[in-house]
JSON list of C-alpha atoms in Angstrom, two decimals:
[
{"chain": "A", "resi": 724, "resn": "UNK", "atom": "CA", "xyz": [32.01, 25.28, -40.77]},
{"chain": "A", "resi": 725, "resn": "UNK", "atom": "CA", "xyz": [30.35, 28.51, -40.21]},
{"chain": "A", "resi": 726, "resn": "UNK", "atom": "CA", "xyz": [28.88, 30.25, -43.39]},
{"chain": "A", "resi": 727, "resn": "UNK", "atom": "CA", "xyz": [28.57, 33.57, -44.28]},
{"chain": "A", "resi": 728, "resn": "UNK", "atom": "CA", "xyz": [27.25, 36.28, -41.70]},
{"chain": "A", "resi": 729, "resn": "UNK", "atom": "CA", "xyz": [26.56, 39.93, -41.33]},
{"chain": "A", "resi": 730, "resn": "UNK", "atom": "CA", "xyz": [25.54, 42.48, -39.13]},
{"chain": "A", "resi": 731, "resn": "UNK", "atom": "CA", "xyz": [23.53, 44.09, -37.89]},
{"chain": "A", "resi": 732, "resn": "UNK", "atom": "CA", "xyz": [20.22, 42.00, -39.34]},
{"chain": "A", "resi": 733, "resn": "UNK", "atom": "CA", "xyz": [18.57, 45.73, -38.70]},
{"chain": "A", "resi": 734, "resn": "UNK", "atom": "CA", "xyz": [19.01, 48.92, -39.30]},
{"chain": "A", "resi": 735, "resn": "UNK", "atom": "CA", "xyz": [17.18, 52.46, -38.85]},
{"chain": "A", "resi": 736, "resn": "UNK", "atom": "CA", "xyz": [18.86, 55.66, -40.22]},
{"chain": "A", "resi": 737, "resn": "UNK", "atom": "CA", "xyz": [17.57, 58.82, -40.61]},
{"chain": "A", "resi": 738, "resn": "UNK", "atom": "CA", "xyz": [18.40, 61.31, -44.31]},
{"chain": "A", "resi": 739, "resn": "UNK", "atom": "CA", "xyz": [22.27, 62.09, -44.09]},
{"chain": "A", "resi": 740, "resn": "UNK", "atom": "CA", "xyz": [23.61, 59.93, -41.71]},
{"chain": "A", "resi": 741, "resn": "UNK", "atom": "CA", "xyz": [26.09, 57.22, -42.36]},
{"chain": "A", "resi": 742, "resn": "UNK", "atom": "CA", "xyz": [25.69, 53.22, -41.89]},
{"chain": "A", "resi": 743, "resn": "UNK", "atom": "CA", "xyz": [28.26, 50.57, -41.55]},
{"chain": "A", "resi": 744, "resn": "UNK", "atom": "CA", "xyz": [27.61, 46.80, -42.51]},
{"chain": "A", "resi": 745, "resn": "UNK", "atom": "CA", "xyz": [29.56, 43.62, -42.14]},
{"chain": "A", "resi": 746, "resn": "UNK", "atom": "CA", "xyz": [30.27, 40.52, -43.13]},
{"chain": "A", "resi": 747, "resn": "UNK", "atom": "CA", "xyz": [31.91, 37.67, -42.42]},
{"chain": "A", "resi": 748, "resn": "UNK", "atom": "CA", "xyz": [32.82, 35.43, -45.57]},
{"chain": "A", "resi": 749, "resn": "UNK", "atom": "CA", "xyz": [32.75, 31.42, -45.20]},
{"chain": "A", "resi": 750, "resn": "UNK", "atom": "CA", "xyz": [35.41, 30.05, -43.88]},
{"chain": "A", "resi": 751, "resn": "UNK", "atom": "CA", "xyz": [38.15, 29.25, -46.68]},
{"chain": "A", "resi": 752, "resn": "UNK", "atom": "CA", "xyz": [36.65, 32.16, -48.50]},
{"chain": "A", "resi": 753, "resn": "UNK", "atom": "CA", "xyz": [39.01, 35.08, -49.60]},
{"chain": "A", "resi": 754, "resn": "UNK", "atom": "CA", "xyz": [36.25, 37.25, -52.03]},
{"chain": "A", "resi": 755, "resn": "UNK", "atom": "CA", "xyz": [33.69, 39.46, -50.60]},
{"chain": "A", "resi": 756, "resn": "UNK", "atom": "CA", "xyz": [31.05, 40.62, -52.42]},
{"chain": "A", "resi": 757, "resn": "UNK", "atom": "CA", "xyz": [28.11, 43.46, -51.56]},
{"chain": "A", "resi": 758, "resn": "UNK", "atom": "CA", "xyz": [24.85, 43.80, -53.64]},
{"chain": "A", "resi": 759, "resn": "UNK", "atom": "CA", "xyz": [21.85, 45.55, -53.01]},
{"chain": "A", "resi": 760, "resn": "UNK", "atom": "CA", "xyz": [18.70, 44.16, -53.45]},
{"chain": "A", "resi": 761, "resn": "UNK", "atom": "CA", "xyz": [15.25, 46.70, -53.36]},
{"chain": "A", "resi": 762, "resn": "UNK", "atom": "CA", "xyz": [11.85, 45.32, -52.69]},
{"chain": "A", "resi": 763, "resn": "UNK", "atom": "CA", "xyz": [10.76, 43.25, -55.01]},
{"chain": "A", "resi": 764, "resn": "UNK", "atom": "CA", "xyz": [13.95, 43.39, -57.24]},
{"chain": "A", "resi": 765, "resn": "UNK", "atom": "CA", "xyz": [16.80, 41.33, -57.96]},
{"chain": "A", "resi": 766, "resn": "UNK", "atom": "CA", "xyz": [20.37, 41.72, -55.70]},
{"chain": "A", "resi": 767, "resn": "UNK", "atom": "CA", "xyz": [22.63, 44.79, -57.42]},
{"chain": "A", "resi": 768, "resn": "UNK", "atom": "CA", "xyz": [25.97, 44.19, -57.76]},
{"chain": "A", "resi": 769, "resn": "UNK", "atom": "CA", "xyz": [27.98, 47.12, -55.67]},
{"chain": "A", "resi": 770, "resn": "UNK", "atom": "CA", "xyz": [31.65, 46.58, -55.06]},
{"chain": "A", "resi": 771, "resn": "UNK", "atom": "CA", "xyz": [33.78, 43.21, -54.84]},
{"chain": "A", "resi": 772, "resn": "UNK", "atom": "CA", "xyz": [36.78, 43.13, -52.33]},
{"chain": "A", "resi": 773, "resn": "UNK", "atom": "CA", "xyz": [39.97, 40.60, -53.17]},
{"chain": "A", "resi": 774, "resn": "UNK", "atom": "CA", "xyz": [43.12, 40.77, -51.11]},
{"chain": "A", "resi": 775, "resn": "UNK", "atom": "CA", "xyz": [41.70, 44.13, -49.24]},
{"chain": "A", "resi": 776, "resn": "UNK", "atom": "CA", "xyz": [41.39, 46.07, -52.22]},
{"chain": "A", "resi": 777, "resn": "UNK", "atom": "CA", "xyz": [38.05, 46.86, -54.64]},
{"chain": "A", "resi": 778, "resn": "UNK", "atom": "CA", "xyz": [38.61, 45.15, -57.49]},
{"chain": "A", "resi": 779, "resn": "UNK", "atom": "CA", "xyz": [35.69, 45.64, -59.41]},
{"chain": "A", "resi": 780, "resn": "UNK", "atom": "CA", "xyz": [32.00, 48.08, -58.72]},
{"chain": "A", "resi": 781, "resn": "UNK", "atom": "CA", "xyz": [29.06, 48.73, -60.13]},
{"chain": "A", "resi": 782, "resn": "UNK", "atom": "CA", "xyz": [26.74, 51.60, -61.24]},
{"chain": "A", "resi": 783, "resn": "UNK", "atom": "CA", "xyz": [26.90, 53.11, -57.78]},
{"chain": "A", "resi": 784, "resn": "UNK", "atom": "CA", "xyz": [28.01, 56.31, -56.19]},
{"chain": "A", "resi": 785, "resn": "UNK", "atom": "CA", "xyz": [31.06, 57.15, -54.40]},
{"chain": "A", "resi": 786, "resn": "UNK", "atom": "CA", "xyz": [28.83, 57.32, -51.20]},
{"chain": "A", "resi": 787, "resn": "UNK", "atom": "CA", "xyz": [29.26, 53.62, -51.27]},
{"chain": "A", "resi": 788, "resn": "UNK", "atom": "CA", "xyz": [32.23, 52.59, -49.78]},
{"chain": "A", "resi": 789, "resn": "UNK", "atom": "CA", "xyz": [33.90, 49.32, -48.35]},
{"chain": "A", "resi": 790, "resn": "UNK", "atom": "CA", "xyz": [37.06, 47.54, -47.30]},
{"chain": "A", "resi": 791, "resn": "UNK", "atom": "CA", "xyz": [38.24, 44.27, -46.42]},
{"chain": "A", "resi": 792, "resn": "UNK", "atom": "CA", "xyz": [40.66, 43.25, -43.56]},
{"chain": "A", "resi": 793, "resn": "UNK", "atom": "CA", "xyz": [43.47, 40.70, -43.31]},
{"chain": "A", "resi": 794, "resn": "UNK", "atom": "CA", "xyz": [40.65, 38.18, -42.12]},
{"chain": "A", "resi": 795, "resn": "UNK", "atom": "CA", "xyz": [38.79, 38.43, -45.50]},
{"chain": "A", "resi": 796, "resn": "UNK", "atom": "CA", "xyz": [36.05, 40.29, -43.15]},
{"chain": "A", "resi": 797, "resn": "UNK", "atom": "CA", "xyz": [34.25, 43.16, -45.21]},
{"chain": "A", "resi": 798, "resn": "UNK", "atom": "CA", "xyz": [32.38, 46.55, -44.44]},
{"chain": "A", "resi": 799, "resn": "UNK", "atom": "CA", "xyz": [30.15, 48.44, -46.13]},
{"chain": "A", "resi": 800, "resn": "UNK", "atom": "CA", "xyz": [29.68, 52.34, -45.44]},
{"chain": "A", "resi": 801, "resn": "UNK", "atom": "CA", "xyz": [27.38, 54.46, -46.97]},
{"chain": "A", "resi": 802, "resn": "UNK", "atom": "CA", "xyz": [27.18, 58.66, -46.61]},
{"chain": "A", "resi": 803, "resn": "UNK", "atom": "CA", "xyz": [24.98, 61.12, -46.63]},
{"chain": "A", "resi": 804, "resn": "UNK", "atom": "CA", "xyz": [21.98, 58.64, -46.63]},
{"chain": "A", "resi": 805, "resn": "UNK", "atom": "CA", "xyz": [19.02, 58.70, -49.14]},
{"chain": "A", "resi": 806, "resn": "UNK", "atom": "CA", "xyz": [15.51, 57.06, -48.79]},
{"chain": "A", "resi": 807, "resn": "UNK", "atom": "CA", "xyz": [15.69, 55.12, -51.78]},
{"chain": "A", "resi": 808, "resn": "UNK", "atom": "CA", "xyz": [18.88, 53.60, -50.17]},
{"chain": "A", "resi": 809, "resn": "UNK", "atom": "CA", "xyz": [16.74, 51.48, -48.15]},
{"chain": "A", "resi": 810, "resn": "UNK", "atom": "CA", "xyz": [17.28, 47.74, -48.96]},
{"chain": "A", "resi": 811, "resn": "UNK", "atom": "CA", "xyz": [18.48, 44.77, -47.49]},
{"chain": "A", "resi": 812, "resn": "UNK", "atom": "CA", "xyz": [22.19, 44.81, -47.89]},
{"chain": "A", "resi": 813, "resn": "UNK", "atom": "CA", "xyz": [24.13, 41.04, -48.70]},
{"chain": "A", "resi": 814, "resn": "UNK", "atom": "CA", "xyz": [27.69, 40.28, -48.97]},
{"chain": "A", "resi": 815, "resn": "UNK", "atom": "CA", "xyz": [28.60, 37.13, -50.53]},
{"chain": "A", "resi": 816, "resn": "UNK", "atom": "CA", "xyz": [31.70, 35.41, -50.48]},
{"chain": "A", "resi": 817, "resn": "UNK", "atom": "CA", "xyz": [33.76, 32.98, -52.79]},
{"chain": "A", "resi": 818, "resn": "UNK", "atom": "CA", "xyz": [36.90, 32.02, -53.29]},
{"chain": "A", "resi": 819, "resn": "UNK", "atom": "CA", "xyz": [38.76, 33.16, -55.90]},
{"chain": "A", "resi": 820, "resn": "UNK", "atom": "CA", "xyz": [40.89, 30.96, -57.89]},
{"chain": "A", "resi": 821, "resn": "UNK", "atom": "CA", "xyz": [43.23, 32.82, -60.38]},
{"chain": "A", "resi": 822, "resn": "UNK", "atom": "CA", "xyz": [41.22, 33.78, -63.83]},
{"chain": "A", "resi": 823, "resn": "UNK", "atom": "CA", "xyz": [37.89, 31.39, -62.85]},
{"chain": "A", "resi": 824, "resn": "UNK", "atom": "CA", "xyz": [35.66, 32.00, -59.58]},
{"chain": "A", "resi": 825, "resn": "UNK", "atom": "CA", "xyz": [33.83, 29.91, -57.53]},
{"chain": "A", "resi": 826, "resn": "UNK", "atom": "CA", "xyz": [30.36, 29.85, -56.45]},
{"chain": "A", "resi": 827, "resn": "UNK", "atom": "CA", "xyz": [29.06, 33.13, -54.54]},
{"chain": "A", "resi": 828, "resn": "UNK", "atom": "CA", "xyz": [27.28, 31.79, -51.14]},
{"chain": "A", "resi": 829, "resn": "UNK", "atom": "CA", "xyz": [24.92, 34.60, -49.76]},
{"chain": "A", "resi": 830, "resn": "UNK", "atom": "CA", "xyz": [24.54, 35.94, -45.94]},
{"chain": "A", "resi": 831, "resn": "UNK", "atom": "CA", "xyz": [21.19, 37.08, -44.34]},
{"chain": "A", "resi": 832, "resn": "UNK", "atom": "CA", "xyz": [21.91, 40.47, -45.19]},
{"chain": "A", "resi": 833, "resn": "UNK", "atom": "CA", "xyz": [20.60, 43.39, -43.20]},
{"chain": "A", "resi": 834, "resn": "UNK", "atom": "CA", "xyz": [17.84, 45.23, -43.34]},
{"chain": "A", "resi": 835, "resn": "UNK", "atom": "CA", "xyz": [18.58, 48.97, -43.95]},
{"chain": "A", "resi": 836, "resn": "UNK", "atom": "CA", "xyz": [15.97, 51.74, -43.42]},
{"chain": "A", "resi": 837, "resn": "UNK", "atom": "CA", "xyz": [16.61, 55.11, -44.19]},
{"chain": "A", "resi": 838, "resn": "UNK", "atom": "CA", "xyz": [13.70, 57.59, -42.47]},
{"chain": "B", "resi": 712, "resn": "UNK", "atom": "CA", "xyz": [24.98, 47.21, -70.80]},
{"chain": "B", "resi": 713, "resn": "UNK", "atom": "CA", "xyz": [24.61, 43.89, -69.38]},
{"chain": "B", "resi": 714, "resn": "UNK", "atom": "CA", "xyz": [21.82, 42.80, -68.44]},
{"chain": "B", "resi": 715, "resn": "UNK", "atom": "CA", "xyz": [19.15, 39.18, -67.51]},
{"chain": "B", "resi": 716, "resn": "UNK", "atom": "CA", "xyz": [15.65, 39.08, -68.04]},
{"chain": "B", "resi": 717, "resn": "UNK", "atom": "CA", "xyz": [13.78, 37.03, -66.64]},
{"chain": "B", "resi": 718, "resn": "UNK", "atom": "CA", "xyz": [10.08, 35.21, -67.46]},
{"chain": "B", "resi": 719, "resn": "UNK", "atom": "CA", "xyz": [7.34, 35.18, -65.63]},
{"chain": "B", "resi": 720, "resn": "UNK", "atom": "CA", "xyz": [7.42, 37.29, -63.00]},
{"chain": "B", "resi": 721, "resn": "UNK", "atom": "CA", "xyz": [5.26, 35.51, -61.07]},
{"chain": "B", "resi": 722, "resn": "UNK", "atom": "CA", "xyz": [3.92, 31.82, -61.52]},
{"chain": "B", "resi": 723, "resn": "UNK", "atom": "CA", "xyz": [1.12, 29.51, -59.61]},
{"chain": "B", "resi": 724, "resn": "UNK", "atom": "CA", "xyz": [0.68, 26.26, -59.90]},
{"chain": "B", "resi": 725, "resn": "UNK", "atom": "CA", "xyz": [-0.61, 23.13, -59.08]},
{"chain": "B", "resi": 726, "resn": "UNK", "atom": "CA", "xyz": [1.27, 20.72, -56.03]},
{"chain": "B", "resi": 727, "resn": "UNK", "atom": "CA", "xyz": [2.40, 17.90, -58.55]},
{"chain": "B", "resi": 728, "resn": "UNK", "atom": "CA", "xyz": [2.69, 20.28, -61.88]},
{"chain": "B", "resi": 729, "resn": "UNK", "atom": "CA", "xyz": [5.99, 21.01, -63.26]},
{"chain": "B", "resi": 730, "resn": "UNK", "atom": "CA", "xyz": [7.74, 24.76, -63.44]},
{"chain": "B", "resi": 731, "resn": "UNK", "atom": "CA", "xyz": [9.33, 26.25, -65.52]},
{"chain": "B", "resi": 732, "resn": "UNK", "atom": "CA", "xyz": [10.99, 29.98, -64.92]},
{"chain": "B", "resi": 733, "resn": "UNK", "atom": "CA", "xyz": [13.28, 31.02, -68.35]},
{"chain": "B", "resi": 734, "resn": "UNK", "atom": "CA", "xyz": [16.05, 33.74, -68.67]},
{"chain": "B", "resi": 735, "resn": "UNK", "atom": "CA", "xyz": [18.34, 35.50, -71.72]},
{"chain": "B", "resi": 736, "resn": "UNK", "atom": "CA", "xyz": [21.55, 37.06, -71.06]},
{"chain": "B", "resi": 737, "resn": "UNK", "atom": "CA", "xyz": [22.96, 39.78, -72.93]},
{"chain": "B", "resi": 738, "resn": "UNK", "atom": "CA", "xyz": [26.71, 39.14, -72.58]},
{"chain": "B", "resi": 739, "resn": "UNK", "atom": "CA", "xyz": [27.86, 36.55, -74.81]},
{"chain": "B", "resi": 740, "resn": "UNK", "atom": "CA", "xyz": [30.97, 36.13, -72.93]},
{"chain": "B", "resi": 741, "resn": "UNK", "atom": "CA", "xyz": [29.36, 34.80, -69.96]},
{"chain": "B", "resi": 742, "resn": "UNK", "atom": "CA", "xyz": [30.10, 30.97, -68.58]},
{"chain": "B", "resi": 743, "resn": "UNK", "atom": "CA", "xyz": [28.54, 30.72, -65.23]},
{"chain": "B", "resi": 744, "resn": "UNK", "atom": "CA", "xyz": [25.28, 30.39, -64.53]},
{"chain": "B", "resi": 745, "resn": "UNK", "atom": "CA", "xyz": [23.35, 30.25, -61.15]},
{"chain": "B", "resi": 746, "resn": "UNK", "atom": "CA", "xyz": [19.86, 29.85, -59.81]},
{"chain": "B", "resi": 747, "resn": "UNK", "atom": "CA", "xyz": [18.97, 31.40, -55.97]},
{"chain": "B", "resi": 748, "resn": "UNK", "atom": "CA", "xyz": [16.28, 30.64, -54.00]},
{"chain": "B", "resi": 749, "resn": "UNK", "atom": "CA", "xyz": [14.91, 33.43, -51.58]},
{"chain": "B", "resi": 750, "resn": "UNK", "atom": "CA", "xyz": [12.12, 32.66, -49.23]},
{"chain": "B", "resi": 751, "resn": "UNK", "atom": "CA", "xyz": [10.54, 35.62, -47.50]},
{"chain": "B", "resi": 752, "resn": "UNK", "atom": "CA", "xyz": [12.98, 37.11, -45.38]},
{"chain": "B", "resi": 753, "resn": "UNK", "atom": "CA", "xyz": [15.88, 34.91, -46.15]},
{"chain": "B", "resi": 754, "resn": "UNK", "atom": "CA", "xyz": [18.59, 35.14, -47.59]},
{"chain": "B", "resi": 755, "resn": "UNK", "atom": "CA", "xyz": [19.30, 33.82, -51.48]},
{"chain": "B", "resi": 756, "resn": "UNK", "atom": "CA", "xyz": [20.24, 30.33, -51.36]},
{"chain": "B", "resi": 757, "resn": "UNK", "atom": "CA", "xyz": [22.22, 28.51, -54.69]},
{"chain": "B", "resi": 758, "resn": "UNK", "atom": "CA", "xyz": [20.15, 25.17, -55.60]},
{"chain": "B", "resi": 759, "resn": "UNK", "atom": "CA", "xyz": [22.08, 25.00, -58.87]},
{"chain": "B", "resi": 760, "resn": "UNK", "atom": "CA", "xyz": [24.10, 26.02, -61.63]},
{"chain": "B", "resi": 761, "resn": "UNK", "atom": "CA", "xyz": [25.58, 25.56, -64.79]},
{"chain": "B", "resi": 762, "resn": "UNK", "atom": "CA", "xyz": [28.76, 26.35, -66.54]},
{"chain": "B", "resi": 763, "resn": "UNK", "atom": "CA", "xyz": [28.98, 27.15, -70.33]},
{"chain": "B", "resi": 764, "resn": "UNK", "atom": "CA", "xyz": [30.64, 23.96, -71.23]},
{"chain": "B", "resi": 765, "resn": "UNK", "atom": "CA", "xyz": [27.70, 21.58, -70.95]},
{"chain": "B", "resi": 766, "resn": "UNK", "atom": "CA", "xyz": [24.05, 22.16, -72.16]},
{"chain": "B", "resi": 767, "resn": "UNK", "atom": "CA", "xyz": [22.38, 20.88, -69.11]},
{"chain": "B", "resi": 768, "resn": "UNK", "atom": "CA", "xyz": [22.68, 19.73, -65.18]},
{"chain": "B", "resi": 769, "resn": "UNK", "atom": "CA", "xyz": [20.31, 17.81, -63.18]},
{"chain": "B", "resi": 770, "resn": "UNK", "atom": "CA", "xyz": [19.74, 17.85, -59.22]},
{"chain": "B", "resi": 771, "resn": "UNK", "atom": "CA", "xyz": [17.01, 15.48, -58.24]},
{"chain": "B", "resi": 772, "resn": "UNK", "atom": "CA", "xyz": [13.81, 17.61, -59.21]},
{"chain": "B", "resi": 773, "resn": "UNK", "atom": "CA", "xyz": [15.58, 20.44, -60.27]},
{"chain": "B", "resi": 774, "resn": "UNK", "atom": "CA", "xyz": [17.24, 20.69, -63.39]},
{"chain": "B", "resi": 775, "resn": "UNK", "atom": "CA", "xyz": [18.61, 23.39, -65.96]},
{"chain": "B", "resi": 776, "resn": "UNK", "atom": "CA", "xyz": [19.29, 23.78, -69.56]},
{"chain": "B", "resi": 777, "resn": "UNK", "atom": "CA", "xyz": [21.90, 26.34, -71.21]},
{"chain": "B", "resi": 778, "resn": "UNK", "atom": "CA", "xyz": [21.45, 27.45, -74.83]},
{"chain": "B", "resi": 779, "resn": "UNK", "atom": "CA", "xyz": [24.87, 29.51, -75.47]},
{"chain": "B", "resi": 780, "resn": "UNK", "atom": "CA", "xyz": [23.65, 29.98, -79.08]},
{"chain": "B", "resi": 781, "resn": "UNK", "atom": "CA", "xyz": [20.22, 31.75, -77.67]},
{"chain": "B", "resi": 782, "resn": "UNK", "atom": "CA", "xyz": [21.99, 33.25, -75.12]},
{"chain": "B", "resi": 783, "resn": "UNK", "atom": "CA", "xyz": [18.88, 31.71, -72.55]},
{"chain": "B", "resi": 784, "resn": "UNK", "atom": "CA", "xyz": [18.73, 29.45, -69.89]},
{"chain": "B", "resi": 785, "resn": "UNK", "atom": "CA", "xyz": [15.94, 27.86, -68.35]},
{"chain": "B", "resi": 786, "resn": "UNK", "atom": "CA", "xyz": [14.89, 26.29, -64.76]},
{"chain": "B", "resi": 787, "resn": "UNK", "atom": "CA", "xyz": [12.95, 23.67, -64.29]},
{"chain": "B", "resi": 788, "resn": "UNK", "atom": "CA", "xyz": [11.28, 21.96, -61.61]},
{"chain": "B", "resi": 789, "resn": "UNK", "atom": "CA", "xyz": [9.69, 18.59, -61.62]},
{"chain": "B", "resi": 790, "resn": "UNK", "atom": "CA", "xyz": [6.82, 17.49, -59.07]},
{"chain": "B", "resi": 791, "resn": "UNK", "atom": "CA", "xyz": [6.68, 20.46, -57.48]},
{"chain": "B", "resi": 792, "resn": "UNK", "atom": "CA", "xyz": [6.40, 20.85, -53.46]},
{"chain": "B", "resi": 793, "resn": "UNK", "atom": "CA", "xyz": [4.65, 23.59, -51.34]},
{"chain": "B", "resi": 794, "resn": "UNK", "atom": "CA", "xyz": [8.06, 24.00, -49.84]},
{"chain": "B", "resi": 795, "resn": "UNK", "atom": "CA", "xyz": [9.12, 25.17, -53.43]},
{"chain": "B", "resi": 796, "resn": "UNK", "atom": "CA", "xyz": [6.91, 28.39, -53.20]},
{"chain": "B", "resi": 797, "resn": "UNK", "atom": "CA", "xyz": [9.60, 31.03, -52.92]},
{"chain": "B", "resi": 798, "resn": "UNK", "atom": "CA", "xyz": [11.05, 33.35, -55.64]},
{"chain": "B", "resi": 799, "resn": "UNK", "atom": "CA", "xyz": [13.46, 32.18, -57.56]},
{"chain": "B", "resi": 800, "resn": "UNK", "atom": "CA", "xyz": [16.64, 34.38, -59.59]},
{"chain": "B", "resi": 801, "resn": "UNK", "atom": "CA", "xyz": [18.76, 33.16, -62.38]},
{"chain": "B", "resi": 802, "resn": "UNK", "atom": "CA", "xyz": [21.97, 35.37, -62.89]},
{"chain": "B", "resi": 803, "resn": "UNK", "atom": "CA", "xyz": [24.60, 35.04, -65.35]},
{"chain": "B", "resi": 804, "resn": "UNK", "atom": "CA", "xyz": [28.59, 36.39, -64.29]},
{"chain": "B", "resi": 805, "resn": "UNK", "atom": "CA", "xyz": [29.89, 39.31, -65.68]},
{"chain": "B", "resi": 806, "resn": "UNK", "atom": "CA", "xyz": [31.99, 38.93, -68.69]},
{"chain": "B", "resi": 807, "resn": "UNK", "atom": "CA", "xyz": [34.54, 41.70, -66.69]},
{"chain": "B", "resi": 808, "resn": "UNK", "atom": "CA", "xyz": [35.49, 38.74, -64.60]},
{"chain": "B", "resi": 809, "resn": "UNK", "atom": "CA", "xyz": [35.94, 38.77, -61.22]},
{"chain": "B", "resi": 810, "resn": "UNK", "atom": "CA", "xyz": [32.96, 37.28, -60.09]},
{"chain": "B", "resi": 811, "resn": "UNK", "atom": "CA", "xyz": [30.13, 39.99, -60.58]},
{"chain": "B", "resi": 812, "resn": "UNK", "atom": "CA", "xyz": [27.13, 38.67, -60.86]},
{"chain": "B", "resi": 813, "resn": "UNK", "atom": "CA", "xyz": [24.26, 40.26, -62.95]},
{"chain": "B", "resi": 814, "resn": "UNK", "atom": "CA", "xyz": [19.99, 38.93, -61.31]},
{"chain": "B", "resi": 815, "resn": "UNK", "atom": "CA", "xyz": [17.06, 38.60, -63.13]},
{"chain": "B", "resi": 816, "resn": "UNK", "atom": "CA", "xyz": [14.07, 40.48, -61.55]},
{"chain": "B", "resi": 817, "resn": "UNK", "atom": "CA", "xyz": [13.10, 37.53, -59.87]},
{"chain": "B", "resi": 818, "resn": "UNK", "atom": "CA", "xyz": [10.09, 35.27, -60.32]},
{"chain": "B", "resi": 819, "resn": "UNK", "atom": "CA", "xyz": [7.43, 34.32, -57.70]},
{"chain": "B", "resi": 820, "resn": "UNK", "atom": "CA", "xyz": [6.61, 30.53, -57.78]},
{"chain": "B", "resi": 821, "resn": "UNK", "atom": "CA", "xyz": [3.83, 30.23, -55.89]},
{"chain": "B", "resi": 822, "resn": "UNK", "atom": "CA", "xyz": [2.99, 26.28, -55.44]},
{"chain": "B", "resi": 823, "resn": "UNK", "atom": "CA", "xyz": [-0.51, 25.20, -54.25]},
{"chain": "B", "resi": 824, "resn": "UNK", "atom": "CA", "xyz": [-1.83, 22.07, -52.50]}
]
């Protein structure tokens, strides 16, 4: 039963470009979730994905952008890249089960640095 | 807005000594409560949780308490391990729904033989 995985674990970006990021939810999973976590901070919540649309986001520009295929696979894309974007990047997925959820399990995430 | 606090930010302790890492919640509507554990360069792991309809949950060494009234929850950790040196986040879901999970700043257990 595989878990949750992403990729690339790495990243280097320079100011301005744009980044993809993906994930793989758990297997029986159908919820994707992306937060961003700074150094030395807690994980942000950015977008959730359910049945390939964005169902719910958080405090965070339209730069941030995602979708989710038939799979339950997610991306995440981010324009026009800032420095304080740098972060490591995890999806979590869950199953979602009408009105209640279940519990969010994380991936590595990956390591984002924007130069 | 919503928001988790989280107390202390970091903590040291003696192998053998108990922690404990506390956390209020500002949404009242909130029922779900998880704990992660993040070791340096890993990736946040769930060791345990609680929903709003019992006061506490217990998980060998680990256990934690829920005071809906408060609106704070608490961690504990009995006979602690060096392996237990990590930071630790309590979050609390989004009253919104849909799964959205809201961290505490985190708080550095640091656990010494």
């Amino acid at each position: 039963d595989a878990g949750v995985t992403q990729s690339p674990t790495h990243l280097i970006k320079t100011r301005g470009q744009q980044v993809t990021l993906r994930c793989s939810p758990k297997s029986g999973h159908d919820t994707v979730s992306w937060y961003q976590q700074a150094l030395g901070q807690g994980p942000q919540f950015i977008f959730q994905y359910y049945e390939e649309e964005e169902r719910q986001r958080g405090n965070f520009p339209d730069r941030f952008s995602g979708h989710q295929f038939p799979n339950y696979s997610s991306e995440l894309n981010v324009n026009a890249l800032l420095l304080g974007d740098s972060a490591l990047y995890l999806c979590a997925s869950s199953l979602a089960r009408g009105a209640s959820t279940d519990t969010q399990y994380f991936g590595p995430g990956t390591r984002l640095t924007v130069l | 807005g919503e928001n988790v606090e989280q107390h202390p930010s970091t903590l040291s302790v003696q192998e053998g000594d108990s922690a404990v890492i506390k956390c209020t919640y500002s949404d009242s509507a909130s029922n779900y409560f998880p704990w992660y554990k993040q070791e340096l360069g890993k990736r946040p792991q769930l060791i345990i949780d609680i929903r709003s309809n019992v006061g506490e949950k217990k998980d060998q060494r680990i256990a934690v308490t829920l005071n809906k009234t408060a609106k704070h929850f608490s961690l504990h950790i009995t006979e602690t391990q060096p392996e237990d040196s990590a930071v630790y986040f309590c979050a609390a879901i989004s009253s919104g729904g849909y799964n959205k999970l809201i961290f505490g700043a985190g708080t550095r257990l640091a656990v010494h033989p």
